[in-house]
């Protein structure tokens, strides 16, 4: 079955390459590179791989990440798709909470609010997040999305529900 | 240059296929199928293609869409990534506004709010949106995200700023 | 001590009456009438009394209320103060949840979102709320604020955390 | 007519005083004191007067205010009413924007989001706000609500639509 699937995948790629505009080639390279990052466990999710997401704690309650902007992240107006910004913020804020929680806990998003302040463009997007409050059940986090010129493009705030970590994802 | 890029892309795919788990194969097929939908202009954005997004007006002020859930849309807990739900809602609500506005206008997201009510799972996700208010500058829209069993998984509300449509995307 | 306080209160009122514009008289009458409603237990809070708040369940998951608009509720632009609309919605949505919960539970607001769609004016404001989802920990509610002409003035959504009801407010 | 109204107001007060619990006396004193602040133009609105609202700019883009907590501000659980917190934040953030805008402009709230992080109690509430972004049409502001012990009780974010200032409120 796997061999048939592989053949089908190769056929799909050949098809795409035959009709590919330069933009399509960029996106194809980008997506395949992202899959590889996930396969190598350098990315936690396919989405992170595809966005070339890289992040790190920058303090006790702060975490920062960036993604590479390719045509995959743009909307028909050629600015960053609001949904990509939202997905980026959700990942950043959830990851911050995860890193702060003890090993046997994780979190799920309870609510998320985005304010889009400026059209986002350029080669990358940065997100800086901060844990504002850690309650018994909920962690409340804010984040700023910045362009490569460090101008604020969006503002996010979210509540993350603390839950026991399922065994299959405990290290 | 294009030929080099194509070679690189084929190399990346071969690499991925060599080490692919069944889940990786599903995602690869899914992503390549999505690119093709964008190339054939059946999808407006690469993201829509990848999510296999399909939508339509269902009334004067209502619009409904669905996406196919593949491992690409999941988070490490194996439920739909909050960011994918957010991106889906943003697309659905923005598309509704676009369809209602006259041909020389379009919109950008001003603010977006999501409430995640239940973990979303299954083979697809449905989103039903409604224009609540059309102002001079802003359209306000709400949406419900439903699982394939028609249980509510998330609730969204957003404000969309009306702007003149740039010439390059006018038909 | 009470007698001194009463004298002071009478002095404050005499002072106000001596310099009262007609608008001030309306507000004074309004506030004193509100206190009386609270004293008679016709209102649950002083704020409800002052706003002349009246509400009732209109279905299994829906609740509706109205308030009288006096100069107390207006901002310097002579439209309803956004904060009064917010307080009204918070009360309506929290009351709906309270009425649906069993006797030994109550709720506190976890998060509240308001979209102001039109300047609110007129003699009263109506709020219609609906329970969208009842989870184990959180109830999610939406509400529409309408003018006396039944035009939508604002839209609200809120999450209410379910907690055990303290003994002192159990009947 | 005014004289009749004054008689009615005095009658209402006498009535309230006759049956007043100590808490009622506090609220009466508080409300009448608030009316006086509005009459003397020390408060911009009756609501500000009643809450004993006092605020000031603390920087180029920051503004801070406090209110006195009396039983008027409490809900049946004896913690600050979520609606009072919302009204306080809306006033603080709107006032900040007003103070930053030129004399011929003012603003109305477009959307407001509150996260309640801790039950608020004590003798006063503090709100510190910051202008995050000033766009052409919208100012985006965040605020933190603190107890008298400087613990964070709530977090607010709001969008304020910039409008021409009506003549009647221009100085």
XYZ file of C-alpha atoms in Angstrom:
684
model
C 0.000 0.000 0.000
C 2.825 2.323 0.914
C 4.458 1.790 -2.468
C 1.257 2.725 -4.296
C 0.947 5.843 -2.150
C 4.539 6.795 -2.922
C 3.923 6.405 -6.643
C 0.832 8.604 -6.330
C 2.849 11.229 -4.449
C 5.570 11.220 -7.095
C 2.932 11.578 -9.789
C 1.354 14.534 -7.959
C 4.710 16.259 -7.689
C 5.576 15.672 -11.357
C 2.188 17.139 -12.249
C 2.785 20.211 -10.123
C 6.310 20.731 -11.425
C 5.119 20.564 -15.025
C 2.865 23.587 -14.523
C 4.696 25.377 -11.741
C 5.011 29.161 -11.636
C 8.130 30.366 -9.733
C 5.922 31.057 -6.714
C 4.664 27.473 -6.792
C 8.233 26.196 -6.775
C 9.010 28.270 -3.696
C 6.001 26.886 -1.907
C 6.776 23.302 -2.915
C 10.349 23.590 -1.664
C 9.087 25.213 1.486
C 6.469 22.554 2.224
C 8.806 19.625 1.527
C 11.481 21.208 3.696
C 8.865 21.533 6.435
C 7.898 17.856 6.226
C 11.541 16.943 6.624
C 11.850 19.058 9.774
C 8.903 17.155 11.235
C 10.340 13.788 10.158
C 13.669 14.671 11.803
C 11.785 15.715 14.940
C 13.186 19.231 14.567
C 9.575 20.469 14.431
C 6.787 19.397 16.798
C 4.057 19.625 14.163
C 3.851 19.656 10.361
C 2.548 23.213 10.567
C 5.632 24.306 12.522
C 7.830 22.589 9.962
C 6.092 24.260 7.048
C 6.352 27.696 8.686
C 10.004 27.004 9.580
C 9.090 27.805 13.181
C 11.955 28.329 15.635
C 11.479 29.399 19.239
C 13.092 29.625 22.644
C 12.477 30.792 26.198
C 13.940 34.279 26.723
C 13.218 34.583 30.431
C 11.295 32.925 33.253
C 7.946 33.944 31.816
C 8.797 34.972 28.269
C 9.231 33.054 25.042
C 10.017 34.225 21.533
C 9.768 32.587 18.129
C 9.949 33.383 14.446
C 8.614 31.983 11.198
C 9.804 32.425 7.614
C 7.313 34.135 5.332
C 6.811 32.379 2.006
C 3.878 32.678 -0.412
C 2.258 29.867 1.584
C 1.673 32.373 4.414
C 0.116 35.100 2.258
C -3.477 35.922 1.383
C -4.692 37.144 -2.034
C -3.722 40.726 -1.022
C -0.096 39.536 -0.675
C 0.036 40.284 3.035
C 0.291 37.661 5.750
C -2.943 35.686 6.076
C -4.673 36.608 9.348
C -5.114 32.923 10.009
C -1.382 32.255 9.749
C -0.727 35.037 12.251
C -3.359 33.514 14.534
C -1.865 30.023 14.199
C 1.596 31.421 14.882
C 0.448 33.230 18.044
C -1.493 30.219 19.280
C 1.602 28.043 18.892
C 3.893 30.558 20.570
C 1.616 31.172 23.529
C 0.747 27.509 24.008
C 4.418 26.541 23.816
C 5.297 29.134 26.454
C 2.692 27.684 28.800
C 3.872 24.128 28.090
C 7.443 25.039 28.904
C 6.433 26.592 32.212
C 4.131 23.777 33.351
C 5.541 20.724 35.147
C 6.253 17.607 33.041
C 2.967 15.876 33.828
C 0.803 18.766 32.641
C 0.080 20.345 29.289
C -2.492 22.837 28.015
C -5.181 23.413 25.421
C -6.287 26.795 24.102
C -9.458 27.986 25.806
C -9.825 31.321 24.047
C -7.699 33.408 21.735
C -7.995 37.051 20.715
C -6.068 38.737 17.928
C -5.892 42.414 17.002
C -4.386 43.056 13.588
C -2.685 46.433 13.757
C -0.716 46.645 10.510
C -0.427 44.572 7.322
C 2.445 42.137 7.864
C 4.993 41.700 5.065
C 8.667 40.903 4.633
C 10.785 37.784 4.979
C 9.898 36.750 8.506
C 7.567 37.331 11.450
C 8.603 37.444 15.105
C 6.355 36.739 18.095
C 7.238 37.679 21.666
C 5.007 36.251 24.357
C 4.670 36.753 28.090
C 2.866 34.819 30.814
C 0.717 37.433 32.571
C -1.012 35.177 35.096
C -0.809 31.553 36.122
C -3.977 30.440 37.849
C -4.988 27.030 39.136
C -6.843 26.126 35.966
C -5.908 28.731 33.404
C -2.754 30.488 32.252
C -3.254 33.886 30.647
C -0.692 34.958 28.066
C -0.172 37.983 25.806
C 1.970 38.280 22.688
C 3.158 40.850 20.193
C 3.756 39.968 16.548
C 6.545 42.021 14.989
C 7.774 42.438 11.425
C 11.470 42.011 10.613
C 11.793 45.805 11.144
C 10.452 45.311 14.675
C 7.211 47.160 14.020
C 4.171 45.747 15.758
C 1.856 43.983 13.309
C -0.544 42.246 15.668
C -1.387 41.785 19.318
C -2.645 38.548 20.820
C -4.026 37.412 24.162
C -5.115 33.944 25.117
C -6.266 31.686 27.924
C -4.829 28.195 28.130
C -6.538 25.484 30.113
C -4.143 23.331 32.138
C -4.755 19.567 31.695
C -2.921 16.374 32.713
C -0.462 15.379 29.987
C -1.580 12.203 28.168
C 0.912 9.361 28.668
C 1.700 9.003 24.946
C 3.322 12.420 24.797
C 5.167 12.268 28.122
C 8.876 11.847 27.588
C 17.324 28.559 -12.223
C 13.936 26.893 -12.297
C 15.469 23.608 -13.375
C 17.864 23.646 -10.413
C 14.991 24.380 -8.084
C 12.996 21.515 -9.549
C 15.912 19.144 -9.032
C 16.176 20.322 -5.419
C 12.467 19.755 -4.909
C 12.664 16.234 -6.346
C 15.616 15.519 -4.100
C 13.695 16.764 -1.035
C 10.753 14.544 -1.890
C 12.944 11.466 -2.458
C 14.533 12.135 0.905
C 11.184 12.378 2.636
C 9.809 9.281 0.953
C 12.831 7.239 1.994
C 12.073 7.826 5.670
C 8.326 8.339 5.558
C 6.015 6.952 8.214
C 2.451 6.284 6.959
C 1.339 9.563 8.531
C 4.044 11.434 6.614
C 2.785 9.905 3.366
C -0.735 11.120 4.100
C 0.528 14.627 4.754
C 2.712 14.652 1.638
C -0.173 13.542 -0.552
C -2.395 16.089 1.132
C 0.026 19.006 0.667
C 0.806 18.182 -2.957
C -2.879 17.820 -3.709
C -3.380 21.236 -2.120
C -0.715 22.871 -4.273
C -2.425 21.491 -7.352
C -5.776 22.988 -6.285
C -4.064 26.381 -6.034
C -2.312 25.925 -9.387
C -5.649 25.053 -11.031
C -7.209 28.137 -9.388
C -9.642 25.863 -7.545
C -8.272 27.309 -4.309
C -7.680 31.009 -3.632
C -4.636 30.417 -1.415
C -2.121 27.634 -0.814
C -3.503 27.289 2.705
C -7.015 26.712 1.349
C -5.634 24.126 -1.056
C -3.757 22.306 1.668
C -6.820 22.240 3.927
C -8.994 21.148 0.970
C -11.233 24.113 1.747
C -14.629 24.239 0.051
C -17.248 26.891 0.758
C -20.421 28.533 -0.493
C -22.986 31.183 0.361
C -26.012 29.604 2.040
C -28.169 32.719 2.281
C -27.986 36.495 1.917
C -25.815 36.887 4.976
C -24.601 33.367 5.648
C -21.732 31.299 4.296
C -20.575 27.782 5.091
C -17.375 25.897 4.400
C -15.564 22.712 5.317
C -12.014 21.441 5.470
C -10.623 17.918 5.479
C -8.761 16.957 8.637
C -5.410 15.289 7.997
C -2.422 14.941 10.357
C -1.285 18.325 9.014
C -4.139 19.959 10.982
C -3.414 18.228 14.280
C -1.370 19.255 17.306
C 0.776 16.907 19.424
C -2.352 15.945 21.412
C -3.883 14.608 18.171
C -6.721 17.098 18.235
C -7.150 19.928 15.739
C -4.525 22.624 16.243
C -6.166 25.766 17.660
C -4.316 27.763 15.051
C -5.819 25.738 12.203
C -9.288 26.330 13.623
C -8.468 30.038 13.860
C -7.160 30.163 10.290
C -10.238 28.297 9.076
C -12.608 30.728 10.820
C -10.688 33.768 9.614
C -10.924 32.503 6.030
C -14.614 31.665 6.292
C -15.597 34.984 7.863
C -13.410 37.068 5.547
C -14.766 35.222 2.510
C -18.342 35.867 3.604
C -17.607 39.590 3.887
C -15.849 39.608 0.515
C -18.807 37.958 -1.151
C -21.204 40.514 0.276
C -19.144 43.606 -0.544
C -19.367 45.245 -3.991
C -16.705 44.315 -6.574
C -14.467 47.303 -5.880
C -14.128 46.583 -2.164
C -12.473 43.889 -0.117
C -11.626 43.479 3.566
C -8.838 42.790 6.023
C -9.266 41.240 9.458
C -9.276 43.872 12.189
C -9.794 41.588 15.167
C -10.630 37.953 15.682
C -11.827 36.098 18.774
C -12.038 32.342 19.179
C -13.563 30.290 21.970
C -12.562 26.651 21.910
C -15.448 24.691 23.391
C -14.564 21.059 22.672
C -11.558 19.182 21.282
C -12.117 18.846 17.535
C -11.479 15.455 15.928
C -12.771 13.395 13.026
C -12.436 13.545 9.266
C -13.611 17.076 8.618
C -14.543 20.391 10.194
C -17.492 22.571 9.203
C -17.784 26.324 9.738
C -21.053 28.253 9.478
C -20.759 32.032 9.484
C -23.227 34.882 9.644
C -22.903 38.613 8.989
C -24.291 40.236 12.146
C -23.727 43.879 11.213
C -22.499 45.786 8.182
C -21.250 49.220 9.150
C -19.644 51.920 7.044
C -16.122 50.825 7.914
C -16.437 47.483 9.601
C -18.389 44.266 9.082
C -18.967 42.159 12.186
C -19.309 38.411 11.674
C -19.816 35.383 13.921
C -19.166 31.731 13.164
C -19.632 28.296 14.653
C -17.171 25.482 14.043
C -18.813 22.065 14.010
C -17.442 18.535 13.966
C -18.680 16.032 11.395
C -21.289 14.976 14.012
C -22.538 18.567 14.072
C -21.378 19.210 17.624
C -20.069 22.682 18.275
C -16.291 22.683 18.704
C -15.519 26.408 18.609
C -17.120 29.802 18.370
C -15.617 32.742 16.511
C -16.372 36.441 16.131
C -14.469 38.935 14.049
C -14.397 42.477 12.738
C -13.379 43.037 9.131
C -12.220 46.404 7.918
C -13.633 47.366 4.515
C -10.952 48.657 2.092
C -10.832 49.518 -1.635
C -9.873 46.423 -3.647
C -6.388 46.732 -5.153
C -6.476 46.722 -8.975
C -4.349 43.570 -9.297
C -6.997 41.393 -7.708
C -10.039 42.963 -9.402
C -11.441 40.679 -12.043
C -23.081 56.606 64.333
C -25.950 55.824 62.007
C -27.700 59.039 62.977
C -24.608 61.083 62.123
C -24.330 59.322 58.784
C -28.000 60.020 58.058
C -27.514 63.714 58.855
C -24.518 63.791 56.527
C -26.545 62.123 53.777
C -29.386 64.626 54.182
C -26.857 67.462 54.051
C -25.333 66.043 50.834
C -28.754 65.812 49.219
C -29.733 69.356 50.263
C -26.473 70.564 48.768
C -27.073 68.777 45.491
C -30.682 69.949 45.251
C -29.627 73.579 45.787
C -27.494 73.498 42.631
C -29.305 70.852 40.612
C -29.764 71.154 36.861
C -32.845 69.262 35.565
C -30.568 66.433 34.448
C -29.144 66.164 37.958
C -32.657 65.850 39.365
C -33.410 62.987 36.985
C -30.262 61.185 38.039
C -30.935 61.759 41.746
C -34.456 60.396 41.459
C -33.147 57.485 39.433
C -30.387 56.572 41.899
C -32.616 56.846 44.964
C -35.279 54.771 43.273
C -32.575 52.177 42.532
C -31.449 52.012 46.163
C -35.045 51.377 47.172
C -35.316 48.469 44.725
C -32.229 46.931 46.330
C -33.573 47.574 49.867
C -36.856 45.888 48.921
C -34.910 42.967 47.444
C -36.465 43.667 44.051
C -32.917 44.087 42.720
C -30.003 41.745 43.401
C -27.377 44.504 43.355
C -27.318 48.288 43.756
C -26.161 48.529 40.141
C -29.212 46.576 38.952
C -31.427 48.833 41.038
C -29.888 51.994 39.641
C -30.219 50.730 36.049
C -33.801 49.599 36.772
C -32.788 46.165 35.542
C -35.571 43.656 34.853
C -35.000 40.218 33.371
C -36.474 36.786 32.821
C -35.784 33.415 31.235
C -37.371 33.218 27.769
C -36.512 29.601 27.027
C -34.425 26.699 28.288
C -31.183 28.382 27.306
C -32.208 31.978 26.710
C -32.691 34.963 28.992
C -33.667 38.538 28.252
C -33.469 41.752 30.255
C -33.833 45.487 29.893
C -32.572 48.605 31.591
C -33.909 52.153 31.606
C -31.588 54.723 30.062
C -31.149 57.845 32.160
C -28.330 60.429 32.045
C -26.517 58.192 34.542
C -25.920 55.685 31.707
C -24.575 58.198 29.189
C -21.059 59.302 28.319
C -20.033 62.879 27.440
C -21.107 62.240 23.801
C -24.671 61.605 25.076
C -24.674 58.012 23.932
C -24.725 55.007 26.240
C -21.389 54.585 28.040
C -19.579 51.532 26.688
C -18.950 50.489 30.272
C -22.661 50.495 31.093
C -23.338 48.296 28.074
C -20.557 45.973 29.225
C -21.898 45.855 32.791
C -25.403 45.193 31.468
C -24.204 42.305 29.266
C -22.080 40.826 32.039
C -25.097 40.835 34.357
C -27.434 39.349 31.768
C -25.066 36.572 30.738
C -24.021 35.741 34.298
C -27.657 35.662 35.402
C -28.557 33.283 32.577
C -25.780 30.913 33.657
C -26.841 31.174 37.305
C -30.414 30.319 36.454
C -29.337 27.250 34.499
C -26.878 25.903 37.084
C -28.078 23.709 39.984
C -28.731 25.427 43.341
C -25.324 24.600 44.835
C -23.357 26.209 42.000
C -22.841 29.737 40.798
C -20.430 31.388 38.359
C -17.863 34.136 37.970
C -16.965 35.858 34.722
C -13.792 34.438 33.220
C -13.624 36.568 30.093
C -15.938 39.006 28.365
C -15.838 40.425 24.841
C -17.936 43.304 23.555
C -18.324 44.627 20.009
C -19.984 48.018 19.820
C -21.823 48.152 16.509
C -23.932 51.314 16.754
C -24.232 54.233 19.174
C -26.981 53.289 21.655
C -29.609 55.924 22.496
C -33.261 56.095 23.474
C -35.231 55.321 26.597
C -34.157 51.744 27.206
C -31.745 48.998 26.206
C -32.645 45.329 25.723
C -30.264 42.394 26.011
C -31.045 38.904 24.708
C -28.640 36.169 25.726
C -28.185 32.520 24.798
C -26.196 29.687 26.348
C -24.094 28.332 23.469
C -22.168 25.650 25.359
C -22.180 24.215 28.853
C -18.890 22.533 29.651
C -17.688 20.908 32.847
C -15.916 24.050 34.032
C -17.066 26.827 31.776
C -20.336 28.032 30.273
C -20.050 30.025 27.058
C -22.758 32.595 26.387
C -23.493 35.139 23.652
C -25.766 38.175 23.799
C -27.156 40.887 21.573
C -27.863 44.387 22.873
C -30.795 46.040 21.120
C -32.179 49.566 21.144
C -35.868 50.171 21.812
C -36.354 50.054 18.000
C -34.848 46.544 18.044
C -31.726 47.553 16.150
C -28.557 45.799 17.230
C -26.254 48.124 19.159
C -23.693 45.704 20.544
C -22.691 42.070 20.553
C -21.245 40.262 23.556
C -19.686 36.883 24.256
C -18.419 35.602 27.559
C -17.056 32.612 29.432
C -18.319 31.952 32.929
C -16.425 29.765 35.331
C -18.639 27.409 37.340
C -17.877 27.460 41.096
C -19.524 26.021 44.227
C -22.037 28.507 45.621
C -20.868 30.026 48.936
C -23.216 29.110 51.821
C -24.129 32.739 52.625
C -25.900 33.188 49.299
C -27.616 29.821 49.151
C -31.307 30.168 49.836
C -42.091 71.145 38.059
C -38.620 71.195 39.526
C -40.034 71.818 42.984
C -42.301 68.788 42.691
C -39.380 66.691 41.594
C -37.304 67.907 44.535
C -40.105 66.995 46.941
C -40.299 63.531 45.367
C -36.527 63.114 45.714
C -36.619 64.143 49.386
C -39.468 61.709 49.955
C -37.485 58.881 48.305
C -34.470 59.608 50.487
C -36.543 59.747 53.685
C -38.039 56.415 52.713
C -34.641 54.844 52.139
C -33.184 56.257 55.342
C -36.083 54.866 57.378
C -35.204 51.309 56.339
C -31.502 51.644 55.725
C -29.032 48.934 56.708
C -25.494 50.268 57.384
C -24.461 49.117 53.895
C -27.309 51.096 52.365
C -26.125 54.215 54.198
C -22.641 53.775 52.765
C -24.015 53.449 49.268
C -26.320 56.451 49.668
C -23.472 58.633 50.904
C -21.292 57.333 48.096
C -23.859 58.006 45.356
C -24.745 61.487 46.617
C -21.083 62.358 46.922
C -20.659 61.176 43.326
C -23.477 63.383 42.045
C -21.816 66.357 43.707
C -18.507 65.617 41.956
C -20.349 65.666 38.622
C -22.218 68.880 39.540
C -18.913 70.558 40.459
C -17.419 69.325 37.155
C -14.833 67.361 39.097
C -16.132 64.230 37.336
C -16.850 63.942 33.619
C -19.768 61.539 34.059
C -22.133 60.533 36.862
C -20.610 57.059 36.757
C -17.122 58.481 37.348
C -18.488 60.526 40.233
C -20.178 57.547 41.828
C -17.021 55.418 41.504
C -14.905 58.323 42.828
C -12.789 57.968 39.694
C -9.471 59.824 39.636
C -6.930 59.525 36.823
C -3.898 61.081 35.211
C -1.411 60.633 32.381
C 1.754 58.937 33.663
C 3.762 59.134 30.435
C 3.412 59.922 26.754
C 1.347 56.817 26.089
C 0.301 55.695 29.563
C -2.526 56.698 31.873
C -3.484 55.458 35.310
C -6.637 55.799 37.396
C -8.252 54.458 40.525
C -11.749 54.004 41.902
C -12.978 53.557 45.454
C -14.676 50.233 46.137
C -17.968 50.553 47.992
C -20.834 48.040 48.185
C -22.182 49.707 45.034
C -19.325 48.063 43.070
C -19.846 44.561 44.434
C -21.815 41.574 43.160
C -23.780 39.136 45.358
C -20.533 37.171 45.969
C -19.065 40.316 47.588
C -16.340 40.653 44.998
C -16.132 43.448 42.457
C -18.859 43.137 39.806
C -17.293 42.145 36.478
C -19.339 44.869 34.856
C -17.852 47.538 37.124
C -14.358 46.342 36.235
C -15.331 46.484 32.564
C -16.777 49.984 32.900
C -13.671 51.126 34.768
C -11.340 49.754 32.063
C -13.436 51.214 29.260
C -13.283 54.633 30.901
C -9.554 54.441 31.563
C -8.644 53.296 28.062
C -11.024 55.721 26.339
C -9.706 58.597 28.442
C -6.118 57.727 27.543
C -6.996 57.838 23.844
C -8.887 61.118 24.280
C -5.930 62.717 25.996
C -3.585 61.661 23.194
C -5.815 62.743 20.293
C -5.794 66.355 19.043
C -8.507 68.708 20.364
C -10.849 68.262 17.399
C -11.005 64.473 17.718
C -12.470 62.066 20.221
C -13.150 58.324 20.242
C -15.808 55.688 20.765
C -15.187 52.126 21.899
C -15.187 49.727 18.978
C -14.450 46.516 20.888
C -13.445 45.637 24.411
C -12.049 42.417 25.857
C -11.661 41.610 29.542
C -9.942 38.674 31.201
C -10.783 38.284 34.862
C -7.756 36.725 36.528
C -8.512 37.003 40.251
C -11.492 38.031 42.385
C -11.057 41.760 43.115
C -11.614 42.953 46.686
C -10.358 45.655 49.022
C -10.841 49.405 49.311
C -9.831 50.466 45.835
C -8.990 49.309 42.319
C -6.185 50.665 40.152
C -6.042 50.566 36.354
C -2.873 51.180 34.342
C -3.315 51.571 30.603
C -0.974 51.846 27.654
C -1.476 52.896 24.042
C -0.036 49.996 22.017
C -0.791 51.298 18.525
C -2.221 54.465 17.013
C -3.561 53.826 13.534
C -5.376 56.160 11.164
C -8.806 55.027 12.279
C -8.274 52.993 15.410
C -6.218 53.233 18.592
C -5.431 49.945 20.310
C -4.951 50.049 24.080
C -4.224 47.496 26.800
C -4.763 47.825 30.558
C -4.079 45.976 33.760
C -6.439 46.171 36.738
C -4.656 45.900 40.061
C -5.866 45.483 43.629
C -4.630 47.825 46.356
C -1.878 45.228 47.007
C -0.786 45.621 43.384
C -1.818 42.118 42.398
C -3.259 41.789 38.918
C -7.019 41.202 39.018
C -7.947 41.667 35.368
C -6.493 42.355 31.962
C -8.202 44.453 29.301
C -7.626 45.282 25.655
C -9.720 47.550 23.473
C -9.992 49.231 20.098
C -11.165 52.833 19.988
C -12.519 54.364 16.819
C -11.278 57.909 16.196
C -14.107 60.333 15.306
C -14.394 64.132 14.869
C -15.276 65.737 18.193
C -18.858 67.106 18.176
C -18.913 70.907 18.623
C -20.914 70.803 21.876
C -18.114 69.087 23.746
C -15.211 71.051 22.286
C -13.808 73.479 24.781
